[in-house]
Every structure is written in C-alpha cells, then in structure tokens.
Coordinates of N, CA and C in Angstrom, one line a residue:
Chain J
V89 N 9.0 5.2 -12.6 CA 9.2 5.5 -11.8 C 9.6 4.2 -10.4
Q90 N 10.6 5.3 -9.9 CA 11.2 4.0 -8.6 C 11.6 4.8 -7.3
L91 N 10.5 4.3 -6.5 CA 11.0 4.7 -5.0 C 12.1 3.8 -4.2
H92 N 12.4 4.6 -3.6 CA 13.6 3.9 -2.1 C 13.7 4.5 -1.1
E93 N 13.4 3.3 0.0 CA 13.2 3.9 1.2 C 15.0 3.7 2.3
S94 N 15.0 4.7 2.7 CA 16.0 4.7 4.0 C 16.0 4.9 5.0
G95 N 17.1 4.8 5.9 CA 16.8 5.4 7.0 C 17.7 4.4 8.3
P96 N 17.7 4.5 9.1 CA 18.0 3.4 10.7 C 17.2 2.5 10.9
R97 N 17.5 1.8 10.6 CA 17.3 0.6 11.2 C 17.1 -0.8 12.8
L98 N 17.5 0.2 13.3 CA 17.0 0.3 14.6 C 16.9 1.2 15.6
V99 N 15.8 0.9 15.7 CA 15.2 2.4 17.0 C 15.1 2.3 18.4
K100 N 15.3 2.9 19.2 CA 14.6 2.5 20.4 C 14.0 3.1 21.1
P101 N 12.9 2.3 22.0 CA 11.6 2.6 22.5 C 11.8 4.0 23.1
S102 N 10.6 4.5 22.2 CA 10.0 6.2 22.8 C 11.1 7.0 22.2
G103 N 11.9 6.7 21.1 CA 13.2 7.3 20.4 C 11.7 7.7 19.3
T104 N 12.5 8.5 18.1 CA 11.5 9.0 16.9 C 12.4 7.7 15.9
L105 N 11.5 7.6 15.5 CA 11.8 6.7 13.4 C 11.5 8.2 12.4
S106 N 12.9 7.5 12.0 CA 13.2 8.7 10.5 C 13.6 8.3 9.6
L107 N 12.4 8.0 8.3 CA 12.7 7.5 7.0 C 12.8 8.7 6.3
T108 N 13.3 8.5 4.6 CA 13.5 8.8 3.6 C 13.1 7.8 2.2
C109 N 12.3 8.5 1.6 CA 12.1 7.7 0.1 C 12.3 8.8 -1.0
A110 N 13.4 7.9 -1.4 CA 14.1 9.0 -3.1 C 13.0 8.6 -4.1
V111 N 13.0 9.8 -4.9 CA 12.1 8.8 -6.0 C 12.9 9.8 -7.3
S112 N 13.0 8.5 -8.5 CA 13.6 8.8 -9.6 C 12.5 8.4 -10.5
G113 N 12.4 9.3 -12.2 CA 12.0 9.0 -12.9 C 10.7 10.2 -12.6
D114 N 10.3 10.5 -11.7 CA 9.1 11.6 -11.9 C 9.7 12.6 -11.1
S115 N 8.9 14.1 -11.1 CA 9.3 14.9 -10.3 C 8.3 15.7 -9.5
F116 N 8.7 16.4 -8.7 CA 8.2 16.7 -7.6 C 7.3 17.9 -8.0
S117 N 7.5 18.8 -9.4 CA 7.9 19.8 -9.1 C 6.1 19.6 -10.2
S118 N 5.4 18.4 -10.4 CA 4.2 18.2 -11.0 C 3.3 17.9 -9.8
P119 N 2.1 18.7 -9.2 CA 1.4 18.2 -8.3 C 1.0 16.4 -8.1
K120 N 1.3 16.6 -7.2 CA 0.6 14.7 -7.0 C 1.0 14.0 -5.3
W121 N 0.4 12.9 -5.0 CA 0.4 13.3 -3.0 C 1.6 11.9 -2.9
W122 N 1.8 11.8 -2.0 CA 3.1 10.9 -1.6 C 2.8 10.3 -0.3
S123 N 2.8 9.0 -0.7 CA 2.0 8.4 0.7 C 3.8 7.1 1.5
W124 N 3.1 7.0 2.8 CA 3.8 6.1 3.5 C 3.0 5.1 4.1
V125 N 3.3 3.7 4.1 CA 2.2 2.4 4.2 C 3.3 1.7 5.3
R126 N 2.7 1.4 6.3 CA 3.4 -0.2 6.6 C 3.2 -1.5 7.3
Q127 N 4.0 -2.2 7.2 CA 2.9 -3.4 7.6 C 3.9 -4.1 8.9
S128 N 3.3 -4.2 10.0 CA 4.0 -5.0 11.1 C 4.3 -6.6 10.8
P129 N 4.5 -7.2 11.4 CA 4.9 -8.8 11.1 C 3.3 -9.2 11.1
G130 N 3.4 -9.9 10.7 CA 2.0 -11.3 10.6 C 0.8 -10.4 10.7
K131 N 0.9 -8.9 10.5 CA -0.6 -8.1 9.8 C -0.6 -7.6 8.6
G132 N -1.3 -7.4 7.8 CA -1.6 -6.4 6.8 C -0.9 -4.8 6.6
L133 N -1.7 -4.8 5.8 CA -1.2 -3.1 5.2 C -1.6 -1.9 6.0
E134 N -0.8 -1.1 6.8 CA -2.3 0.0 7.4 C -1.1 1.2 6.7
W135 N -2.0 2.1 6.2 CA -1.6 3.3 6.0 C -1.4 4.6 6.6
I136 N -0.3 5.4 6.8 CA 0.6 5.7 7.5 C -0.1 7.4 7.1
G137 N 0.1 8.0 6.3 CA 0.0 8.8 5.9 C 0.2 9.6 4.4
E138 N 0.1 10.3 3.9 CA 0.3 10.7 2.9 C 0.5 12.7 2.7
I139 N 1.4 13.1 1.7 CA 2.2 14.3 1.6 C 1.6 14.7 0.5
Y140 N 1.1 16.1 0.2 CA 1.1 16.5 -1.3 C 2.7 17.8 -1.9
H141 N 2.6 17.7 -2.9 CA 3.8 18.6 -3.3 C 4.1 19.7 -2.7
S142 N 3.1 20.7 -2.9 CA 2.7 21.9 -1.8 C 2.8 21.6 -0.4
R143 N 3.2 20.4 0.6 CA 3.6 20.3 1.5 C 2.2 20.0 2.6
S144 N 1.5 19.9 2.2 CA -0.4 19.5 2.6 C 0.0 18.5 3.3
A145 N -0.8 17.5 4.1 CA -0.1 16.6 4.8 C -1.9 16.2 5.4
N146 N -1.8 14.8 4.9 CA -3.0 14.3 5.6 C -2.5 13.0 6.5
Y147 N -3.0 12.4 7.7 CA -2.2 11.4 8.3 C -3.4 10.5 9.4
N148 N -3.0 8.8 9.2 CA -4.3 7.9 9.6 C -4.7 8.8 11.4
P149 N -5.9 8.9 11.3 CA -6.1 9.1 13.0 C -5.9 8.4 13.7
S150 N -5.3 7.3 13.9 CA -4.7 6.8 15.0 C -3.1 6.7 14.7
L151 N -2.5 7.5 13.7 CA -1.0 8.0 14.2 C -1.0 9.2 14.4
K152 N -2.4 10.1 14.1 CA -1.9 11.7 13.3 C -0.9 12.4 14.4
T153 N -1.4 11.7 15.9 CA -0.5 12.8 17.4 C 0.9 12.9 17.1
R154 N 2.0 11.4 16.4 CA 2.9 11.3 15.9 C 3.8 11.4 14.9
V155 N 3.1 11.6 13.8 CA 3.0 11.7 12.8 C 3.6 12.7 12.2
T156 N 4.5 13.3 11.0 CA 5.0 14.3 10.6 C 5.2 13.6 9.1
M157 N 5.0 14.0 8.5 CA 5.7 13.8 6.8 C 6.6 15.6 6.0
S158 N 7.3 15.2 5.4 CA 7.5 16.6 4.9 C 8.7 16.2 3.4
V159 N 8.4 17.0 2.5 CA 9.0 16.6 1.1 C 10.7 17.6 1.1
D160 N 11.2 17.2 0.0 CA 13.0 18.3 -0.4 C 12.5 17.9 -2.0
K161 N 11.8 18.8 -1.9 CA 11.7 18.7 -3.7 C 12.8 18.8 -4.0
S162 N 13.9 19.5 -3.8 CA 15.7 20.1 -4.4 C 16.1 19.0 -4.7
K163 N 15.9 17.8 -3.6 CA 16.3 16.5 -3.6 C 15.0 15.4 -4.2
N164 N 14.6 15.5 -4.7 CA 13.2 15.1 -5.1 C 13.0 13.4 -4.5
Q165 N 13.1 13.8 -2.8 CA 12.2 13.1 -1.7 C 11.3 13.4 -0.6
F166 N 11.1 12.3 -0.1 CA 9.7 12.6 1.2 C 10.4 12.1 2.3
S167 N 10.2 12.7 3.2 CA 10.5 11.6 4.4 C 9.1 12.0 5.6
L168 N 9.0 10.9 6.5 CA 8.7 10.0 7.2 C 8.8 10.8 8.6
R169 N 8.5 10.9 9.8 CA 9.1 10.9 11.5 C 8.1 10.2 11.9
L170 N 8.1 9.7 12.8 CA 7.3 9.0 13.6 C 7.4 9.2 15.6
T171 N 7.2 9.6 16.4 CA 7.8 10.0 17.5 C 7.1 9.3 18.4
S172 N 8.0 8.8 19.5 CA 7.7 8.1 20.8 C 7.1 6.5 20.2
V173 N 7.9 6.1 19.7 CA 7.9 4.6 19.1 C 8.0 3.5 20.2
T174 N 7.1 2.4 19.9 CA 7.1 1.4 20.4 C 7.2 0.1 20.0
A175 N 7.7 -1.1 20.6 CA 7.9 -2.5 19.6 C 6.6 -2.6 18.6
A176 N 5.4 -1.8 19.0 CA 4.2 -2.3 18.3 C 4.6 -1.4 16.8
D177 N 5.6 -0.5 16.3 CA 5.7 0.3 15.8 C 7.3 -0.4 15.0
T178 N 7.3 -1.4 15.0 CA 8.2 -2.6 14.2 C 7.2 -2.7 13.0
A179 N 7.8 -2.6 11.7 CA 7.2 -3.1 10.6 C 7.8 -2.6 9.7
V180 N 8.3 -3.4 8.4 CA 8.0 -2.9 7.2 C 8.0 -1.5 7.3
Y181 N 8.6 -0.4 6.4 CA 7.5 0.4 6.0 C 8.2 0.6 4.6
Y182 N 6.5 1.2 4.1 CA 7.0 1.5 2.5 C 6.8 2.7 1.7
C183 N 7.2 3.6 0.9 CA 6.6 4.6 0.3 C 6.3 4.3 -1.0
A184 N 5.1 4.4 -1.4 CA 4.5 4.8 -2.4 C 3.6 6.0 -3.2
R185 N 4.1 6.1 -4.5 CA 2.9 7.5 -5.1 C 1.6 6.5 -5.3
V186 N 0.9 8.5 -5.1 CA -0.6 8.9 -5.1 C -0.8 9.0 -6.7
R187 N -1.5 7.7 -7.3 CA -2.0 8.3 -8.6 C -2.4 9.4 -8.8
A188 N -2.0 10.4 -10.3 CA -2.5 11.5 -9.7 C -4.3 12.7 -10.1
S189 N -4.6 10.8 -10.9 CA -6.1 11.3 -11.1 C -6.9 10.3 -10.1
A190 N -6.1 9.6 -8.6 CA -7.3 8.7 -8.5 C -6.7 9.4 -6.9
A191 N -6.9 10.2 -5.8 CA -6.8 9.8 -4.3 C -6.7 8.7 -4.1
G192 N -5.7 8.6 -3.1 CA -5.6 7.0 -2.4 C -4.9 5.8 -3.4
L193 N -5.2 6.1 -4.2 CA -4.7 4.1 -5.4 C -3.2 4.7 -5.6
F194 N -2.6 3.8 -5.2 CA -0.9 3.5 -4.5 C -0.3 2.8 -6.2
D195 N -0.1 3.6 -7.3 CA 0.5 2.8 -8.2 C 2.0 2.2 -8.8
S196 N 2.9 3.3 -7.7 CA 4.2 2.8 -7.2 C 4.7 2.7 -5.9
W197 N 5.5 1.5 -5.8 CA 5.8 1.3 -4.4 C 7.1 1.3 -4.1
G198 N 7.9 1.4 -3.4 CA 9.8 1.3 -2.6 C 9.5 -0.5 -2.2
Q199 N 10.5 -1.0 -2.3 CA 10.8 -2.1 -1.7 C 10.8 -2.4 -0.5
G200 N 10.4 -1.5 0.1 CA 10.3 -1.7 2.1 C 11.3 -1.6 2.3
I201 N 11.3 -1.1 3.6 CA 12.5 -1.2 4.8 C 11.6 -1.5 5.9
L202 N 12.7 -2.4 6.8 CA 12.2 -3.1 7.9 C 13.0 -2.3 8.7
V203 N 11.8 -1.5 9.6 CA 12.4 -1.3 11.0 C 12.0 -1.4 12.2
T204 N 13.1 -2.2 12.9 CA 12.8 -2.6 14.4 C 13.0 -1.9 16.1
V205 N 12.0 -1.9 16.5 CA 11.9 -1.0 17.6 C 11.8 -2.1 18.7
S206 N 13.4 -1.5 19.0 CA 14.2 -2.4 20.2 C 15.4 -1.9 21.2
S207 N 15.7 -2.2 22.4 CA 16.8 -1.4 23.6 C 17.9 -2.0 22.9
Chain Z
D220 N -12.9 4.4 10.5 CA -12.7 3.9 9.0 C -13.1 2.5 8.3
I221 N -13.4 2.2 7.0 CA -13.8 1.5 6.3 C -13.2 0.2 6.8
Q222 N -14.2 -1.1 6.6 CA -13.4 -2.3 7.1 C -13.2 -3.3 6.0
M223 N -12.1 -3.4 5.9 CA -12.4 -4.3 4.4 C -11.8 -6.1 4.9
T224 N -12.4 -6.9 4.3 CA -12.7 -8.2 5.4 C -12.7 -9.0 3.8
Q225 N -11.2 -10.0 3.6 CA -10.7 -11.0 2.2 C -11.6 -12.0 3.2
S226 N -11.6 -13.0 2.2 CA -10.9 -14.6 1.9 C -11.1 -14.8 1.0
P227 N -10.0 -16.3 0.9 CA -10.0 -16.8 2.7 C -8.6 -16.2 2.7
S228 N -8.5 -16.6 3.9 CA -7.0 -15.8 4.7 C -5.6 -16.2 3.5
T229 N -5.9 -18.1 3.4 CA -4.8 -18.9 2.7 C -5.7 -19.2 1.4
L230 N -4.7 -19.8 0.2 CA -5.6 -20.6 -0.7 C -4.6 -21.5 -1.1
S231 N -4.7 -22.8 -1.2 CA -4.2 -23.4 -1.9 C -4.5 -23.8 -3.1
A232 N -3.5 -23.7 -4.5 CA -3.6 -24.2 -6.2 C -2.9 -24.8 -6.6
S233 N -3.2 -25.0 -8.1 CA -2.2 -25.7 -8.9 C -1.6 -24.9 -10.0
V234 N -1.0 -24.7 -10.7 CA -0.6 -24.2 -12.1 C -2.4 -24.5 -12.6
G235 N -2.4 -23.4 -13.3 CA -3.9 -24.0 -14.3 C -5.3 -23.8 -13.9
D236 N -5.3 -23.5 -12.1 CA -6.2 -23.5 -11.1 C -6.6 -22.2 -11.7
R237 N -7.8 -22.0 -11.6 CA -9.3 -20.9 -12.1 C -9.0 -19.9 -10.3
V238 N -8.9 -19.5 -9.9 CA -8.5 -18.7 -8.5 C -9.3 -17.7 -7.7
T239 N -10.4 -17.4 -7.3 CA -11.3 -16.4 -6.8 C -11.0 -16.1 -5.5
I240 N -10.8 -14.8 -5.2 CA -10.2 -13.9 -3.5 C -11.7 -13.3 -3.7
T241 N -12.1 -13.6 -2.8 CA -13.2 -12.0 -2.8 C -12.9 -10.8 -1.1
C242 N -13.3 -10.0 -1.1 CA -13.2 -9.0 -0.4 C -14.2 -8.3 -0.3
R243 N -14.5 -7.5 1.0 CA -16.3 -7.4 1.6 C -15.6 -5.7 2.5
A244 N -16.4 -4.3 1.8 CA -16.0 -3.9 2.6 C -17.6 -3.3 3.2
S245 N -16.7 -3.0 4.7 CA -17.8 -3.0 6.2 C -19.1 -1.7 5.4
Q246 N -18.9 -0.5 4.5 CA -19.8 0.2 4.0 C -19.3 0.0 2.5
S247 N -20.8 0.7 2.2 CA -20.6 1.0 0.2 C -19.2 2.0 -0.2
I248 N -18.1 1.5 -1.2 CA -17.5 2.7 -1.7 C -17.5 2.4 -2.7
S249 N -18.5 1.9 -3.6 CA -19.0 2.2 -4.7 C -17.8 1.6 -5.9
S250 N -17.1 2.0 -6.6 CA -16.4 1.2 -7.3 C -14.5 1.3 -6.9
R251 N -14.4 2.1 -5.9 CA -13.1 2.8 -5.6 C -12.7 1.7 -5.3
L252 N -12.0 0.6 -5.6 CA -11.6 -0.6 -4.7 C -10.4 -1.1 -5.5
A253 N -8.7 -1.4 -5.0 CA -8.2 -1.8 -6.2 C -7.0 -3.3 -5.6
W254 N -6.7 -3.7 -5.8 CA -6.1 -5.3 -6.1 C -4.5 -4.9 -5.9
Y255 N -3.7 -5.7 -5.0 CA -2.6 -5.2 -5.6 C -1.9 -7.1 -5.5
Q256 N -0.9 -7.2 -5.6 CA 0.0 -8.5 -5.7 C 1.0 -7.8 -4.5
H257 N 1.3 -9.0 -4.1 CA 2.7 -8.8 -2.9 C 3.6 -10.1 -2.6
K258 N 5.0 -10.2 -3.1 CA 6.2 -10.6 -3.0 C 7.1 -10.4 -1.7
P259 N 7.6 -11.8 -1.0 CA 8.4 -10.8 0.1 C 9.1 -10.4 -0.8
G260 N 10.0 -9.4 0.1 CA 11.1 -8.7 -0.5 C 11.0 -8.0 -1.5
K261 N 9.7 -8.0 -1.7 CA 9.7 -6.7 -3.8 C 8.2 -6.2 -3.2
A262 N 8.3 -4.8 -3.6 CA 7.7 -3.5 -3.7 C 5.7 -4.2 -4.1
P263 N 5.2 -3.8 -3.4 CA 3.6 -4.8 -4.1 C 3.3 -3.7 -5.3
K264 N 2.6 -4.7 -5.9 CA 2.4 -4.0 -7.6 C 1.1 -4.0 -7.2
L265 N 0.8 -3.1 -8.2 CA -1.6 -2.4 -8.4 C -1.4 -3.1 -9.8
L266 N -2.0 -4.1 -9.3 CA -2.9 -5.1 -10.7 C -4.1 -4.4 -11.1
I267 N -5.2 -4.3 -10.3 CA -6.8 -3.7 -10.6 C -6.8 -2.3 -10.1
Y268 N -7.2 -1.1 -10.6 CA -7.9 -0.2 -10.2 C -9.6 -0.1 -10.6
D269 N -10.0 0.5 -9.7 CA -11.5 0.8 -9.9 C -12.6 -0.5 -10.2
A270 N -12.4 -1.2 -9.1 CA -12.6 -2.4 -9.3 C -12.7 -3.8 -10.0
S271 N -12.8 -3.0 -11.5 CA -12.2 -3.9 -12.9 C -11.5 -3.4 -13.7
S272 N -10.6 -2.5 -13.3 CA -9.8 -1.7 -14.9 C -8.5 -2.4 -14.1
L273 N -8.1 -2.9 -16.0 CA -6.6 -3.8 -15.3 C -5.6 -2.9 -15.7
E274 N -4.8 -2.2 -14.7 CA -3.5 -2.1 -15.0 C -2.9 -2.1 -15.7
S275 N -1.7 -0.9 -16.5 CA -1.2 -1.6 -17.1 C -0.4 -2.2 -17.1
G276 N 0.2 -3.5 -18.2 CA 1.2 -4.1 -18.4 C 0.6 -5.5 -17.5
V277 N -0.1 -5.2 -16.3 CA -0.8 -6.8 -15.7 C -1.5 -7.6 -16.9
P278 N -1.0 -9.0 -16.8 CA -1.2 -10.0 -17.3 C -3.0 -10.4 -17.6
S279 N -3.7 -10.7 -18.6 CA -5.0 -10.2 -19.0 C -5.7 -11.5 -18.5
R280 N -5.1 -12.2 -17.5 CA -5.5 -13.6 -16.6 C -6.0 -13.2 -15.8
F281 N -5.8 -11.5 -15.2 CA -6.2 -11.7 -13.6 C -7.3 -10.8 -14.4
S282 N -8.4 -10.6 -13.3 CA -9.6 -9.9 -13.4 C -10.3 -8.9 -12.1
G283 N -11.1 -8.1 -12.3 CA -11.8 -7.8 -11.5 C -13.0 -7.2 -11.3
S284 N -14.3 -7.4 -10.2 CA -15.7 -7.2 -10.5 C -16.1 -7.0 -9.4
G285 N -16.9 -6.3 -9.5 CA -18.2 -5.8 -8.0 C -18.3 -4.5 -7.9
S286 N -18.8 -3.7 -7.4 CA -19.3 -2.8 -6.9 C -20.4 -3.0 -5.6
G287 N -19.9 -1.5 -4.4 CA -20.8 -1.6 -3.4 C -19.9 -1.6 -2.3
T288 N -20.3 -2.9 -2.0 CA -19.5 -3.6 -1.0 C -18.8 -4.9 -1.3
D289 N -19.1 -5.6 -2.0 CA -18.5 -7.3 -2.3 C -17.6 -6.9 -3.4
F290 N -16.9 -7.5 -3.8 CA -15.9 -7.5 -4.4 C -14.8 -8.8 -5.0
T291 N -14.4 -8.9 -6.0 CA -13.6 -10.5 -6.3 C -12.9 -10.0 -7.4
L292 N -11.5 -10.9 -6.5 CA -10.3 -10.6 -7.9 C -9.9 -11.8 -8.6
T293 N -10.7 -12.6 -9.6 CA -10.3 -13.7 -9.9 C -8.5 -14.0 -10.9
I294 N -8.2 -15.0 -11.0 CA -6.5 -15.1 -11.9 C -7.4 -16.6 -12.7
S295 N -7.7 -16.1 -14.3 CA -8.4 -17.2 -14.9 C -7.8 -18.6 -15.0
S296 N -6.3 -18.9 -14.7 CA -4.9 -20.0 -14.7 C -3.6 -19.4 -14.3
L297 N -4.1 -20.2 -13.0 CA -2.4 -19.3 -12.1 C -1.5 -20.0 -13.0
Q298 N -0.5 -19.0 -12.8 CA 0.9 -19.2 -13.1 C 1.8 -19.4 -11.7
P299 N 3.0 -19.8 -12.4 CA 4.5 -19.9 -11.5 C 4.0 -18.9 -10.5
D300 N 4.3 -17.5 -11.5 CA 5.0 -16.3 -10.8 C 3.8 -16.0 -9.9
D301 N 2.8 -16.4 -10.1 CA 1.8 -15.7 -9.3 C 1.1 -16.1 -7.7
F302 N 2.2 -17.2 -7.4 CA 2.1 -17.2 -5.6 C 2.5 -16.4 -4.9
A303 N 2.0 -15.7 -4.7 CA 1.9 -14.4 -3.7 C 0.8 -14.1 -2.6
T304 N 0.6 -13.0 -1.6 CA -0.2 -12.6 -1.1 C -1.0 -11.4 -2.7
Y305 N -2.3 -11.4 -2.1 CA -3.1 -10.5 -2.8 C -4.2 -9.7 -1.4
Y306 N -3.9 -8.2 -1.9 CA -4.7 -7.3 -0.9 C -5.7 -6.5 -1.7
C307 N -6.9 -6.5 -1.3 CA -7.5 -5.2 -1.7 C -7.5 -3.8 -1.0
Q308 N -7.5 -2.7 -1.3 CA -7.5 -1.5 -0.9 C -9.0 -1.1 -1.2
Q309 N -9.6 -0.5 -0.3 CA -10.6 0.7 -0.7 C -9.6 2.7 -0.8
Y310 N -10.7 3.4 -1.5 CA -10.1 4.6 -1.4 C -11.2 5.5 -2.0
N311 N -12.3 5.1 -1.6 CA -13.4 5.6 -1.7 C -13.8 6.7 -0.3
N312 N -13.1 6.1 0.9 CA -13.4 7.1 2.3 C -12.1 7.3 2.4
F313 N -11.9 8.6 2.9 CA -10.5 8.7 4.1 C -10.9 8.2 5.4
S314 N -9.7 7.3 5.8 CA -8.6 7.4 5.6 C -8.3 5.7 5.0
W315 N -8.1 5.4 4.0 CA -7.6 4.7 3.4 C -7.4 3.2 4.3
T316 N -7.8 2.2 3.2 CA -7.8 0.6 4.5 C -7.2 -0.3 3.3
F317 N -6.9 -1.3 4.3 CA -6.6 -2.4 3.1 C -6.9 -3.6 3.7
G318 N -7.1 -4.7 3.3 CA -7.8 -6.2 3.7 C -6.5 -6.6 4.1
Q319 N -6.7 -7.9 4.9 CA -5.8 -8.3 5.6 C -4.8 -9.4 4.9
G320 N -5.4 -9.8 3.5 CA -4.8 -10.2 2.9 C -5.0 -11.2 2.3
T321 N -4.5 -12.3 1.2 CA -4.9 -13.5 0.7 C -3.8 -14.2 0.5
K322 N -3.2 -15.1 1.1 CA -2.2 -15.7 0.3 C -2.1 -17.0 -0.4
V323 N -1.8 -16.9 -1.8 CA -1.9 -17.6 -2.4 C -0.5 -19.0 -2.6
E324 N -1.3 -19.7 -2.2 CA -0.1 -20.9 -2.4 C 0.2 -21.7 -2.7
I325 N 0.8 -23.1 -2.9 CA 1.1 -24.4 -3.6 C 0.4 -25.5 -3.0

C-alpha cells in the first residue's frame, strides 16, 4: 500500500488547511480506519484524528473543534480540513493507514507534506 | 491523555553497538505499544507492535519488550541504516499518543 499527501503548502493565518491523501494498493471498500498525524518543527508526533470507510470519525480532543475528515471512495482518497489555523499549526502532516485488526496501530504512512502557516 | 516518555532523547552510538531505548507510559497500557523508525523526508516505518511482535520484513536485530508502563526497544547490533529517530506509541487508550522520540546518531 502507498499513501501520498497533497495540498497547499502555504496557508494564511485564520485560514483553512486542506489536505488529501491518495491511497493505492488498498481499497476503501474494505472496512478500516484512516488517520492523520502531524509533526511540528522540533516536536514529536501528534495524532490528529481518524476516519472510517463508512465516514465515522474520531478526533484528537485538542483539535476537535477545528478538524473535519472525509472520505471519497470513488477516488480512493481521504481528506483533512483544519480551520482557523495559526503558526502553531505549521507542521509536516502525514496520512496513515490503521491496521484492521488493531485500532490505533499505524502500519503504513505517507512521506508527509510540510504545511506552513504564514501571511 | 496518556503521556509517553522516552529516554534518552539522543543517543550516540557506533556500528555494531547494542542499543536500548526506553519508553514509559503515564498509566498502564497493557501491551498495546508500537515502535516506529523515522528518517528525515521519509515515511515513518512500523517496527514493533503489541510491545514485542516484529512487523513483517523488519530485521531480527530489532526487538521489543515490556508491558504495563515500561517498555524497551533494543537493536542488537546497530547497522548504518539504523541511524534514525525512534518513536514509541500507545494504542490502548483513546486518543493515541506518541513519545517525543529518540534520535540515534553516530
């Protein structure tokens, strides 16, 4: 399986960050969770949230009010939307597949995309 | 949230060394702990899951142990390809959390 993140690499403060993860080698027709994780400069990894193939979602409580995830089964991709961004949201954003047999275990990752929040 | 604390933050080692990284959880997570290897500009790679199970395709020099709150990742004989940052992650309690990382450098 391969995952590839895409989207704008520069977002203005107070704007909306929108990213897409294209998945190849796996199908959204089989039930599993798909996730987003980020890494701010000089910091560790932070789980953002996850979405199920049937469009149920769970979000990190610290980001819950600003995050929305969605799935497009026809395109075999899922998306992240983060509103009201600030410089603190500058990070490398990774998409990942959650192992079907183990909730919360990320067994495949994309290479990541650096998104900078700046005017 | 469960806090994951790794030590050391940085580890200097040589090829052939035995390397041990520790991870401590702020409360019991049973054995639901994973270890990932991360190199700059690359996708993180799952090495160990369920604290001690080796992911398919991962060299046997990597091993994991522990349960409850204390865990270790051991590299039995460090190879040039192993210089990277290693993260532990708990998946026992929602929301999932990571350690701050251990950079293994020459």
